[in-house]
Coordinates of C-alpha atoms in Angstrom, one line a residue:
Chain A
M454 CA 0.3 0.3 0.0
L455 CA 2.7 2.4 0.9
A456 CA 4.8 2.0 -1.6
R457 CA 2.3 1.9 -4.2
L458 CA 1.2 5.5 -2.9
T459 CA 4.6 7.1 -4.5
G460 CA 4.3 5.0 -7.7
E461 CA 6.6 2.7 -9.3
A462 CA 10.3 2.6 -9.0
A463 CA 12.8 0.3 -10.1
P464 CA 13.0 -2.8 -8.1
G465 CA 16.0 -3.3 -6.1
E466 CA 18.7 -5.9 -6.8
G467 CA 17.2 -9.4 -6.3
V468 CA 13.6 -8.1 -6.0
L469 CA 11.3 -10.5 -7.6
V470 CA 8.1 -9.3 -6.5
G471 CA 8.0 -5.5 -5.5
P472 CA 5.3 -3.5 -3.9
G473 CA 1.6 -4.2 -4.8
D474 CA 1.6 -7.8 -4.1
D475 CA 0.6 -9.6 -0.6
A476 CA 4.3 -9.7 0.3
A477 CA 7.4 -9.0 -1.1
V478 CA 9.7 -11.7 -2.7
W479 CA 13.8 -11.1 -2.7
Q480 CA 16.4 -13.6 -3.8
P481 CA 19.6 -13.1 -1.7
P482 CA 23.0 -13.8 -3.3
A483 CA 23.6 -17.3 -3.2
G484 CA 25.1 -18.6 0.4
M485 CA 24.4 -15.3 2.1
A486 CA 22.7 -15.0 5.3
V487 CA 19.8 -12.4 5.7
V488 CA 20.1 -9.6 8.1
V489 CA 16.9 -8.0 9.6
S490 CA 16.0 -5.2 11.9
Q491 CA 13.0 -3.1 13.1
D492 CA 12.9 0.3 14.3
A493 CA 10.1 2.7 15.0
L494 CA 10.1 6.5 15.7
V495 CA 6.9 7.9 17.3
E496 CA 6.2 11.6 17.4
G497 CA 6.7 13.1 20.7
E498 CA 9.0 10.4 21.7
D499 CA 11.7 10.1 19.2
F500 CA 10.9 13.2 17.2
H501 CA 8.9 16.3 17.1
R502 CA 7.3 17.8 14.0
D503 CA 8.5 21.3 14.5
W504 CA 12.0 20.1 14.5
T505 CA 12.0 18.4 11.1
G506 CA 9.8 18.3 8.0
P507 CA 8.5 15.0 6.7
H508 CA 11.1 14.5 4.0
Q509 CA 13.8 15.0 6.5
L510 CA 12.0 12.5 8.9
G511 CA 11.7 10.0 6.3
R512 CA 15.4 9.9 5.7
R513 CA 16.2 9.7 9.4
C514 CA 13.7 6.8 9.9
L515 CA 15.6 4.9 7.2
E516 CA 18.9 5.7 8.4
V517 CA 18.0 4.9 12.2
A518 CA 17.2 1.4 10.9
L519 CA 19.9 0.6 8.6
S520 CA 22.3 1.8 11.5
D521 CA 21.6 -1.7 12.7
L522 CA 22.4 -3.2 9.5
A523 CA 26.0 -1.5 9.6
A524 CA 26.4 -2.7 13.1
M525 CA 26.0 -6.4 11.9
G526 CA 28.3 -5.5 8.6
A527 CA 25.5 -6.3 6.3
V528 CA 24.6 -4.9 3.0
P529 CA 21.1 -3.4 2.9
A530 CA 18.8 -4.9 0.2
W531 CA 15.2 -3.8 0.9
C532 CA 13.0 -2.2 3.5
T533 CA 9.0 -2.1 4.4
A534 CA 7.6 0.8 6.5
T535 CA 4.3 1.4 8.2
I536 CA 3.2 4.7 8.5
C537 CA 0.1 5.3 11.2
A538 CA -0.6 9.1 10.4
P539 CA -3.4 11.1 12.0
S540 CA -6.4 12.0 10.1
A541 CA -5.3 15.5 9.9
T542 CA -2.4 14.6 8.2
V543 CA -1.7 16.1 4.7
L544 CA -1.2 13.8 1.9
D545 CA 1.6 15.8 0.7
D546 CA 3.4 15.1 4.1
V547 CA 2.7 11.5 3.9
L548 CA 4.1 11.6 0.2
A549 CA 7.6 13.5 1.3
L550 CA 8.0 11.2 4.1
T551 CA 7.7 8.3 1.8
L552 CA 10.1 10.1 -0.7
G553 CA 12.5 10.6 1.9
L554 CA 12.5 7.1 3.1
R555 CA 12.7 6.0 -0.5
E556 CA 15.7 8.4 -1.2
A557 CA 17.9 7.2 1.6
G558 CA 17.0 3.7 0.7
A559 CA 18.1 4.2 -2.8
E560 CA 21.2 5.6 -1.7
A561 CA 21.9 2.4 0.5
G562 CA 21.1 0.2 -2.3
C563 CA 18.0 -1.0 -0.6
S564 CA 14.4 -0.3 -2.1
L565 CA 10.9 0.1 -0.5
V566 CA 9.2 -3.3 -1.2
G567 CA 5.8 -3.0 0.8
G568 CA 4.5 -1.6 4.2
D569 CA 1.2 -0.4 5.7
L570 CA -0.4 2.9 5.9
S571 CA -3.0 3.3 8.6
G572 CA -4.8 6.0 10.4
I573 CA -4.2 6.7 14.2
R574 CA -6.1 8.9 16.8
G575 CA -2.7 9.7 18.2
P576 CA 1.0 10.8 17.1
L577 CA 2.7 10.1 13.9
V578 CA 4.5 6.5 14.0
V579 CA 6.9 5.5 11.3
D580 CA 8.1 2.1 11.7
V581 CA 10.8 0.8 9.3
C582 CA 12.0 -2.8 8.7
V583 CA 15.3 -3.1 6.8
G584 CA 16.7 -6.5 5.2
G585 CA 20.0 -7.2 3.9
W586 CA 22.6 -9.9 3.5
V587 CA 26.0 -10.7 5.0
E588 CA 28.5 -13.5 4.7
P589 CA 27.8 -16.0 7.3
G590 CA 31.1 -16.1 8.7
S591 CA 31.7 -12.5 8.9
V592 CA 28.7 -11.3 10.9
L593 CA 29.8 -8.4 13.7
R594 CA 28.1 -9.7 16.7
R595 CA 27.9 -8.1 20.3
D596 CA 28.9 -11.0 22.0
A597 CA 32.2 -11.5 20.0
G598 CA 34.3 -9.3 22.3
R599 CA 37.0 -10.8 24.4
A600 CA 39.1 -9.7 27.7
G601 CA 42.1 -7.9 26.6
D602 CA 39.9 -6.4 23.3
R603 CA 40.5 -2.8 22.6
L604 CA 37.3 -0.5 21.9
A605 CA 37.1 2.0 19.2
V606 CA 34.4 4.1 17.6
T607 CA 33.8 5.4 14.0
G608 CA 33.3 9.2 13.7
S609 CA 32.9 11.8 16.4
L610 CA 30.6 11.6 19.7
G611 CA 28.3 14.0 21.3
G612 CA 26.9 15.9 18.1
A613 CA 23.5 14.5 18.1
A614 CA 22.9 15.2 21.9
A615 CA 24.4 18.7 21.4
G616 CA 22.1 19.2 18.2
L617 CA 19.0 18.0 20.6
R618 CA 20.2 20.6 23.3
V619 CA 20.0 23.2 20.4
L620 CA 16.7 22.4 19.2
R621 CA 15.3 22.5 22.9
D622 CA 17.3 25.5 24.3
G623 CA 18.9 27.1 21.7
A624 CA 22.7 27.6 20.7
P625 CA 25.1 27.9 23.4
A626 CA 27.0 31.3 23.7
G627 CA 30.4 31.0 21.7
A628 CA 29.4 28.4 19.3
S629 CA 30.2 29.0 15.7
A630 CA 27.4 28.9 13.1
E631 CA 29.2 25.8 11.7
Q632 CA 29.5 24.0 14.8
V633 CA 25.9 24.4 15.4
R634 CA 25.0 23.1 12.0
G635 CA 27.1 20.0 12.4
W636 CA 25.3 19.1 15.7
L637 CA 22.2 19.8 14.1
D638 CA 22.8 17.4 11.3
A639 CA 24.0 14.8 13.6
Q640 CA 20.5 15.0 15.4
L641 CA 18.3 15.7 12.0
R642 CA 20.4 14.0 9.3
P643 CA 22.2 10.8 10.7
R644 CA 24.0 8.4 8.4
A645 CA 24.4 4.7 8.8
R646 CA 28.0 3.9 8.8
L647 CA 27.2 1.1 6.2
A648 CA 30.7 1.3 4.5
E649 CA 32.2 1.4 7.8
G650 CA 30.6 -1.7 8.9
R651 CA 31.5 -3.5 5.8
R652 CA 35.0 -2.5 6.1
L653 CA 35.4 -3.7 9.6
A654 CA 34.1 -7.3 8.7
A655 CA 36.7 -7.3 5.9
L656 CA 39.4 -6.3 8.3
G657 CA 38.8 -9.2 10.6
V658 CA 36.9 -7.5 12.9
R659 CA 34.2 -9.7 14.4
C660 CA 32.3 -7.5 17.5
A661 CA 30.4 -4.4 16.7
G662 CA 27.3 -2.8 17.9
D663 CA 25.9 0.7 17.0
L664 CA 25.7 3.7 19.2
S665 CA 21.9 4.3 19.2
D666 CA 21.7 4.9 22.9
G667 CA 25.1 6.4 23.7
L668 CA 28.5 5.2 24.6
L669 CA 27.8 4.2 27.9
V670 CA 24.7 2.3 27.4
D671 CA 26.0 0.4 24.2
A672 CA 29.6 -0.3 25.8
G673 CA 27.7 -1.8 28.5
R674 CA 25.6 -3.9 26.0
T675 CA 28.4 -5.0 24.2
A676 CA 30.2 -5.9 27.4
A677 CA 27.4 -7.6 28.8
A678 CA 26.8 -9.7 25.7
S679 CA 30.6 -10.6 25.6
R680 CA 30.5 -11.2 29.4
C681 CA 33.3 -8.6 30.0
R682 CA 33.8 -5.2 31.8
A683 CA 34.1 -2.0 29.5
E684 CA 36.7 0.8 30.2
I685 CA 36.3 4.0 28.4
V686 CA 39.2 6.6 28.7
A687 CA 37.6 10.1 28.6
E688 CA 40.5 11.8 27.1
A689 CA 40.5 9.4 24.1
L690 CA 36.7 10.2 23.2
P691 CA 36.6 11.7 19.5
L692 CA 34.3 14.7 20.5
A693 CA 31.9 16.5 17.9
P694 CA 33.9 19.5 17.0
G695 CA 33.3 22.3 19.4
L696 CA 31.9 20.2 21.9
R697 CA 33.9 20.4 25.0
E698 CA 34.4 24.3 24.4
A699 CA 30.6 25.0 24.0
F700 CA 29.4 22.7 27.0
P701 CA 32.1 22.9 29.4
E702 CA 30.2 21.2 32.2
D703 CA 28.2 19.0 30.1
W704 CA 30.3 17.5 27.2
R705 CA 31.1 14.0 29.1
E706 CA 27.2 13.7 29.5
L707 CA 26.5 14.5 25.8
A708 CA 29.4 12.3 24.5
L709 CA 28.9 9.3 26.7
G710 CA 24.9 9.4 27.5
G711 CA 23.3 11.3 24.9
G712 CA 22.6 8.8 22.2
E713 CA 21.8 8.8 18.6
D714 CA 25.0 9.4 17.2
F715 CA 24.3 6.1 15.1
E716 CA 28.4 5.7 15.2
L717 CA 29.8 1.9 15.5
L718 CA 31.3 0.6 18.4
V719 CA 33.9 -2.1 18.0
A720 CA 35.9 -4.5 19.9
A721 CA 38.9 -6.2 18.6
A722 CA 42.1 -7.8 19.5
P723 CA 45.0 -5.1 19.9
A724 CA 46.6 -6.3 16.7
V725 CA 43.6 -6.6 14.7
L726 CA 42.6 -2.9 15.7
A727 CA 45.6 -1.7 15.1
R728 CA 45.8 -3.3 11.6
A729 CA 42.3 -1.8 11.1
I730 CA 43.3 1.8 12.0
A731 CA 46.5 1.4 9.8
A732 CA 44.6 0.2 7.0
W733 CA 41.7 2.5 7.5
P734 CA 40.4 4.7 4.1
A735 CA 40.4 8.5 4.6
G736 CA 37.1 8.6 2.9
L737 CA 35.4 6.8 5.8
A738 CA 34.3 7.9 9.2
P739 CA 37.7 8.0 11.3
L740 CA 38.1 4.8 13.6
T741 CA 39.2 6.0 17.2
E742 CA 40.6 3.8 20.0
V743 CA 38.6 4.8 23.0
G744 CA 39.3 2.1 25.8
R745 CA 39.3 -1.8 26.1
L746 CA 37.4 -4.8 27.4
R747 CA 38.6 -6.4 30.7
D748 CA 37.5 -9.2 33.1
G749 CA 34.2 -8.5 34.9
A750 CA 31.3 -6.7 34.1
G751 CA 29.6 -3.3 33.7
V752 CA 31.1 -0.2 32.4
A753 CA 34.0 2.1 34.2
L754 CA 35.3 5.6 32.9
V755 CA 38.7 6.8 33.3
E756 CA 39.8 10.1 33.2
G757 CA 43.3 11.3 34.1
G758 CA 44.4 7.7 34.6
A759 CA 41.8 7.6 37.7
P760 CA 38.2 6.3 37.8
R761 CA 35.4 8.7 37.5
T762 CA 31.7 8.6 38.1
P763 CA 29.9 8.3 34.6
P764 CA 27.7 11.2 33.8
P765 CA 23.8 10.5 33.6
V766 CA 22.3 8.7 30.5
Q767 CA 19.9 10.8 28.7
S768 CA 18.5 8.2 26.6
R769 CA 15.0 8.8 25.3
H770 CA 13.7 5.3 25.2
F771 CA 13.2 2.9 27.9
T772 CA 15.4 0.3 27.4
Chain B
M193 CA 14.6 -5.2 23.1
L194 CA 10.9 -6.7 22.9
A195 CA 12.1 -10.3 22.4
R196 CA 14.2 -10.0 25.2
L197 CA 11.7 -8.8 27.6
T198 CA 10.0 -12.2 27.4
G199 CA 13.4 -14.1 28.0
E200 CA 15.4 -16.5 25.9
A201 CA 13.4 -19.0 23.8
A202 CA 15.0 -21.5 21.4
P203 CA 15.9 -19.9 18.3
G204 CA 14.1 -20.9 15.1
E205 CA 15.6 -22.8 12.2
G206 CA 18.2 -21.2 10.4
V207 CA 18.5 -18.4 12.9
L208 CA 22.2 -17.5 13.5
V209 CA 21.7 -14.4 15.6
G210 CA 18.4 -13.8 17.5
P211 CA 17.0 -11.4 19.9
G212 CA 19.7 -9.2 21.8
D213 CA 21.9 -8.1 19.1
D214 CA 21.5 -5.0 16.7
A215 CA 19.6 -7.1 14.2
A216 CA 18.9 -10.6 13.4
V217 CA 20.7 -13.2 11.4
W218 CA 18.9 -15.9 9.3
Q219 CA 20.3 -18.4 6.7
P220 CA 17.5 -19.2 4.7
P221 CA 17.5 -23.0 2.6
A222 CA 19.8 -22.8 -0.1
G223 CA 18.4 -21.4 -3.1
M224 CA 15.1 -20.2 -1.8
A225 CA 13.8 -16.8 -2.0
V226 CA 12.7 -14.4 0.9
V227 CA 9.4 -13.3 1.6
V228 CA 8.7 -10.4 3.8
S229 CA 5.5 -8.4 5.0
Q230 CA 4.7 -6.0 7.1
D231 CA 1.2 -5.3 8.9
A232 CA 0.3 -2.9 11.9
L233 CA -2.8 -3.1 14.0
V234 CA -3.8 0.4 15.7
E235 CA -6.4 0.7 18.4
G236 CA -9.4 2.3 17.5
E237 CA -8.8 1.4 14.0
D238 CA -8.1 -2.2 13.8
F239 CA -9.1 -3.4 17.4
H240 CA -10.5 -2.4 20.6
R241 CA -9.1 -3.5 23.8
D242 CA -12.8 -3.8 25.1
W243 CA -13.1 -6.5 22.6
T244 CA -9.9 -8.7 22.8
G245 CA -7.3 -9.4 25.6
P246 CA -3.5 -8.6 24.9
H247 CA -2.8 -12.3 24.7
Q248 CA -5.5 -12.8 22.0
L249 CA -4.4 -9.4 20.4
G250 CA -0.7 -10.7 20.2
R251 CA -1.6 -13.7 18.5
R252 CA -4.1 -12.1 16.1
C253 CA -1.6 -9.6 15.0
L254 CA 1.0 -12.3 14.1
E255 CA -1.6 -14.4 12.2
V256 CA -2.7 -11.4 10.3
A257 CA 0.7 -10.9 9.2
L258 CA 1.3 -14.4 8.2
S259 CA -1.8 -14.4 6.0
D260 CA 0.4 -12.5 3.7
L261 CA 3.0 -15.3 3.8
A262 CA 0.2 -17.8 3.0
A263 CA -0.9 -15.7 -0.1
M264 CA 2.6 -16.2 -1.4
G265 CA 2.9 -19.9 -0.7
A266 CA 5.6 -19.1 1.4
V267 CA 7.0 -21.0 4.9
P268 CA 7.5 -18.6 7.7
A269 CA 10.8 -18.4 9.8
W270 CA 11.0 -15.5 11.6
C271 CA 9.1 -12.4 12.8
T272 CA 9.9 -8.9 14.5
A273 CA 7.6 -6.7 16.2
T274 CA 7.1 -3.1 17.4
I275 CA 5.0 -2.3 20.2
C276 CA 4.1 1.4 20.9
A277 CA 2.7 1.2 24.4
P278 CA 1.0 4.2 26.1
S279 CA 2.7 5.0 29.7
A280 CA -0.4 3.5 31.6
T281 CA 0.2 0.2 30.2
V282 CA 0.4 -2.5 32.6
L283 CA 3.7 -4.5 31.9
D284 CA 1.7 -7.8 32.2
D285 CA -0.4 -7.0 29.2
V286 CA 2.8 -6.1 27.2
L287 CA 4.1 -9.5 28.6
A288 CA 0.8 -11.1 27.5
L289 CA 0.7 -9.6 24.2
T290 CA 4.2 -10.6 23.4
L291 CA 3.6 -14.2 24.6
G292 CA 0.7 -14.3 22.0
L293 CA 2.8 -13.0 19.2
R294 CA 5.5 -15.8 20.3
E295 CA 2.9 -18.6 20.7
A296 CA 1.1 -18.0 17.4
G297 CA 4.7 -17.8 15.7
A298 CA 6.0 -20.8 17.4
E299 CA 2.8 -22.6 16.0
A300 CA 3.6 -21.5 12.6
G301 CA 7.6 -22.3 12.9
C302 CA 8.4 -18.6 13.1
S303 CA 10.3 -17.4 15.9
L304 CA 10.5 -13.7 17.4
V305 CA 13.9 -12.5 16.6
G306 CA 13.7 -8.8 17.5
G307 CA 11.5 -5.7 17.5
D308 CA 11.2 -2.5 19.2
L309 CA 9.3 -1.2 22.4
S310 CA 8.5 2.5 22.6
G311 CA 6.4 4.8 24.8
I312 CA 3.3 6.3 22.7
R313 CA 0.9 9.3 23.8
G314 CA -1.9 7.7 21.7
P315 CA -3.3 4.4 21.3
L316 CA -1.4 0.8 21.4
V317 CA 0.1 -0.2 18.1
V318 CA 1.5 -3.6 17.1
D319 CA 3.3 -3.8 14.0
V320 CA 4.7 -7.1 12.9
C321 CA 7.0 -7.9 10.2
V322 CA 7.2 -11.7 9.2
G323 CA 9.7 -13.5 7.1
G324 CA 10.1 -16.7 5.3
W325 CA 11.1 -18.7 2.4
V326 CA 9.6 -19.7 -1.0
E327 CA 10.8 -21.8 -4.0
P328 CA 11.4 -18.8 -6.2
G329 CA 9.5 -20.7 -9.2
S330 CA 6.5 -21.6 -7.0
V331 CA 5.4 -17.9 -5.8
L332 CA 1.8 -17.4 -5.4
R333 CA 1.4 -13.9 -7.2
R334 CA -1.5 -11.4 -7.3
D335 CA -0.7 -10.6 -11.4
A336 CA -0.4 -14.2 -12.4
G337 CA -4.1 -14.7 -13.3
R338 CA -5.4 -15.0 -16.7
A339 CA -8.9 -14.3 -18.7
G340 CA -10.6 -17.9 -18.5
D341 CA -9.1 -18.7 -14.8
R342 CA -11.7 -19.8 -12.4
L343 CA -11.6 -17.9 -9.1
A344 CA -11.7 -19.9 -5.7
V345 CA -11.7 -19.3 -1.9
T346 CA -10.6 -21.3 0.8
G347 CA -12.6 -21.7 3.8
S348 CA -16.1 -19.7 4.5
L349 CA -16.8 -15.9 3.9
G350 CA -18.6 -13.3 6.0
G351 CA -17.7 -14.7 9.7
A352 CA -15.3 -12.1 10.6
A353 CA -17.5 -9.4 9.6
A354 CA -20.5 -11.0 11.4
G355 CA -18.1 -11.3 14.2
L356 CA -17.4 -7.5 14.4
R357 CA -21.3 -6.8 14.0
V358 CA -21.9 -9.1 17.2
L359 CA -19.3 -7.3 18.8
R360 CA -20.7 -3.9 18.0
D361 CA -24.5 -4.5 18.1
G362 CA -25.0 -7.7 19.9
A363 CA -25.9 -11.0 18.2
P364 CA -28.7 -11.3 16.0
A365 CA -32.1 -12.9 16.8
G366 CA -32.4 -16.3 15.9
A367 CA -28.5 -17.2 15.8
S368 CA -27.2 -20.3 17.8
A369 CA -24.7 -19.8 20.3
E370 CA -22.6 -22.0 18.4
Q371 CA -22.9 -19.7 15.2
V372 CA -22.2 -16.8 17.3
R373 CA -19.0 -18.1 18.8
G374 CA -17.8 -19.2 15.3
W375 CA -18.1 -15.4 14.1
L376 CA -16.6 -14.1 17.1
D377 CA -13.5 -16.4 16.5
A378 CA -13.1 -15.6 12.9
Q379 CA -12.7 -11.9 13.9
L380 CA -10.8 -12.2 17.1
R381 CA -8.9 -15.3 16.3
P382 CA -8.2 -15.6 12.5
R383 CA -5.7 -18.2 11.3
A384 CA -3.2 -17.8 8.5
R385 CA -4.1 -20.3 5.8
L386 CA -0.5 -21.3 5.6
A387 CA -0.9 -25.1 4.8
E388 CA -3.6 -24.2 2.1
G389 CA -1.1 -21.8 0.5
R390 CA 1.7 -24.3 0.4
R391 CA -0.9 -27.1 -0.9
L392 CA -2.0 -24.6 -3.8
A393 CA 1.6 -23.9 -4.7
A394 CA 2.3 -27.5 -4.8
L395 CA -0.8 -28.3 -7.1
G396 CA 0.5 -25.8 -9.5
V397 CA -1.6 -22.8 -8.6
R398 CA 0.5 -19.4 -9.4
C399 CA -2.2 -16.7 -8.6
A400 CA -3.3 -16.2 -5.1
G401 CA -3.9 -13.1 -2.6
D402 CA -5.4 -13.0 0.9
L403 CA -9.0 -11.7 1.6
S404 CA -7.9 -9.0 4.4
D405 CA -10.1 -6.4 2.8
G406 CA -13.0 -8.6 1.6
L407 CA -13.9 -10.5 -1.7
L408 CA -14.8 -7.9 -3.7
V409 CA -11.6 -5.5 -2.9
D410 CA -9.5 -8.5 -3.1
A411 CA -11.0 -9.8 -6.2
G412 CA -10.6 -6.4 -7.6
R413 CA -6.8 -6.3 -6.8
T414 CA -6.2 -9.7 -8.4
A415 CA -7.9 -8.7 -11.5
A416 CA -6.3 -5.3 -11.7
A417 CA -3.2 -6.8 -11.4
S418 CA -3.8 -9.5 -13.7
R419 CA -5.3 -7.0 -16.1
C420 CA -8.7 -8.9 -16.1
R421 CA -12.1 -8.7 -15.2
A422 CA -13.5 -10.7 -12.0
E423 CA -16.9 -12.1 -11.9
I424 CA -18.4 -13.4 -8.7
V425 CA -21.2 -15.7 -8.5
A426 CA -23.5 -14.9 -5.3
E427 CA -24.8 -18.3 -5.1
A428 CA -21.5 -20.0 -5.2
L429 CA -20.0 -18.3 -2.0
P430 CA -19.2 -20.6 0.9
L431 CA -21.0 -18.6 3.5
A432 CA -20.0 -18.8 7.2
P433 CA -22.6 -21.1 9.0
G434 CA -25.8 -19.2 9.8
L435 CA -24.9 -16.3 7.8
R436 CA -27.7 -16.2 5.5
E437 CA -30.2 -17.0 7.9
A438 CA -29.0 -14.6 10.6
F439 CA -28.6 -11.7 8.3
P440 CA -31.0 -12.2 5.4
E441 CA -30.6 -8.4 4.4
D442 CA -27.0 -8.1 5.0
W443 CA -25.5 -11.4 4.2
R444 CA -24.1 -10.4 0.8
E445 CA -22.2 -7.3 2.5
L446 CA -20.9 -9.2 5.1
A447 CA -19.7 -12.0 2.6
L448 CA -18.2 -9.9 -0.1
G449 CA -17.5 -6.3 1.5
G450 CA -16.7 -7.2 5.3
G451 CA -13.1 -8.2 5.1
E452 CA -10.7 -9.8 7.7
D453 CA -11.6 -13.5 6.8
F454 CA -8.1 -13.9 6.0
E455 CA -9.0 -16.8 3.7
L456 CA -7.1 -17.0 0.3
L457 CA -8.4 -16.3 -3.1
V458 CA -7.3 -18.2 -6.2
A459 CA -7.2 -17.8 -9.9
A460 CA -6.2 -20.9 -12.1
A461 CA -7.0 -22.5 -15.2
P462 CA -10.4 -24.7 -15.1
A463 CA -8.3 -27.9 -15.2
V464 CA -5.5 -26.9 -12.8
L465 CA -8.4 -25.9 -10.3
A466 CA -10.6 -28.8 -10.9
R467 CA -7.3 -31.3 -10.1
A468 CA -6.8 -29.0 -7.0
I469 CA -10.2 -29.3 -5.6
A470 CA -10.4 -33.2 -6.2
A471 CA -6.9 -33.6 -4.8
W472 CA -7.7 -30.9 -1.7
P473 CA -6.9 -32.8 1.9
A474 CA -9.7 -33.2 4.3
G475 CA -7.7 -31.6 6.9
L476 CA -7.4 -27.8 5.2
A477 CA -10.0 -25.3 5.1
P478 CA -12.2 -26.4 1.5
L479 CA -11.5 -25.0 -1.6
T480 CA -14.5 -23.7 -3.4
E481 CA -15.2 -22.1 -6.9
V482 CA -16.6 -18.7 -6.8
G483 CA -16.3 -17.3 -10.2
R484 CA -14.0 -16.6 -13.3
L485 CA -11.6 -14.0 -14.5
R486 CA -12.8 -12.7 -18.0
D487 CA -11.3 -10.0 -20.4
G488 CA -12.2 -6.5 -19.0
A489 CA -11.5 -4.8 -15.7
G490 CA -13.3 -4.4 -12.3
V491 CA -15.4 -6.6 -10.4
A492 CA -18.7 -7.9 -11.2
L493 CA -21.4 -9.9 -9.2
V494 CA -23.8 -12.3 -11.0
E495 CA -26.9 -13.8 -8.9
G496 CA -29.5 -15.9 -10.7
G497 CA -27.7 -15.5 -13.9
A498 CA -27.9 -11.7 -14.2
P499 CA -25.8 -9.1 -12.9
R500 CA -26.4 -7.5 -9.5
T501 CA -25.1 -4.3 -8.0
P502 CA -22.3 -5.2 -5.4
P503 CA -23.0 -4.3 -2.0
P504 CA -20.9 -1.5 -0.2
V505 CA -17.5 -2.2 1.2
Q506 CA -17.0 -2.4 4.8
S507 CA -13.2 -2.2 4.9
R508 CA -11.9 -0.4 8.0
H509 CA -8.6 0.6 6.2
F510 CA -8.2 3.2 3.7
T511 CA -6.8 1.6 1.1

């Protein structure tokens, strides 16, 4: 239904039956495993329509879902989406939202093959399911970390949380327009680290996850799944440009507890990580070592060589 | 998140990574095509909590989604689900809903491998994505009908719409308790016609769809996709037991326009359909010829050998 709304598009690679039938049919490459994830964004919980237009929102919904495929080292192939729209919603907005989904999908090689459109007496809900493929032996898993592994992240941290702060409270004094734009982009226009996930898998990394809920929460998840303790070094964090200067009190909270940066968190043996950093292509989001896995449980923060109480977690989801 | 709520379950066949990672990983049988569909049920639009408990609702959400796999001739393998629950929702209800999803999934051979749980300032939303596999050459498609094909349906028609009528207005005079129970079951406890879809594909049928929106709407879809005209014979319809007697004025409307029977509609060459009906196993929902595809477009109703104006369509979805 949903895909039909915006007319025919070229079917994606391997798509045998696209939108318009009861279900979509897709032939994965021979021998490959199928990777699927579903992510909902709910108005008032995950976004506000004052902050984002429908086209940008559609793009964001797809990128957020794709981030989970990136974290598995997968190649996206298809997506389906449910839109629950209040009856007062303008059709143009539904079309713009769908176009945003489609556009972001096309850029990632994943075509909108189906979904559902429903009314709702409540907020707008966009729920995206994404699918793709991965070599069965190269899956990036949360539970593949080992004590002694180094932790690393792609890109920079805290930008999305700073962008949310700007949307809520306005820009902080002294921040440049370019810095503010960078934070807003991180919040409103995240990009899934698909190429980075593929490269990590190719470089022999086997443990990764995305930072949807912030480094503290997600390092805790990786540590728990791998039955280890995660130790994060505050000075090592690749902060979003201008973050520390503009938020001298709160930068740790934004970088560690804010969430929605949709970067990847990696655990790998020191030699594997060193090789990956040395071989890392300049065109990808940089890969930076930020800590290590040890025996034990939980997450610890180290600053100036000493333990430091972690800042509060700002996640907007109940997890 | 969602799957983790209700603890560990045995992973389904071919599931390499289940709940708890960023995404699920599943290895389909070699050479098979992957079939996916997504279906949302929204409180106030698709169900009322006065009419159904959370466990029954969970089962219904999964069966509704599985009906689309049945209509492709597919074998279910996994599902993911998003639940958007108002903050006043009792945790027990979320658990019961998830248990219903899981139970119906286990009965269909499909395990809950992931999903999302979110708050919502609005109605309860349950959005299920189901996946499975099919032999690429045996897909049941909406667009594979040809002029001259006979139309057939599985099971009986009008029960779900009669059940909805009972929930809204009470039982009609003269209906037996058993009949009323049958209609309520059709509305509240639908079962996807998975075995029927597989058998149809094995018997050489290549065109099918499900009756989520009623025979008139869905015959129209099959006819349009196949570039034909559908002709339905009123006397041939396999009505739900007691329907005609209890609703002497409205039985046509309930059987043709009501929707949610989740039976399958088939188009096949006369010889193929005759063979299928002759070879049809007694344990499956019966297969009944109800009309034909002709050259032309649209849907026509024939009664007593003459054209008859079709009754209004009651679909609760905007399509």
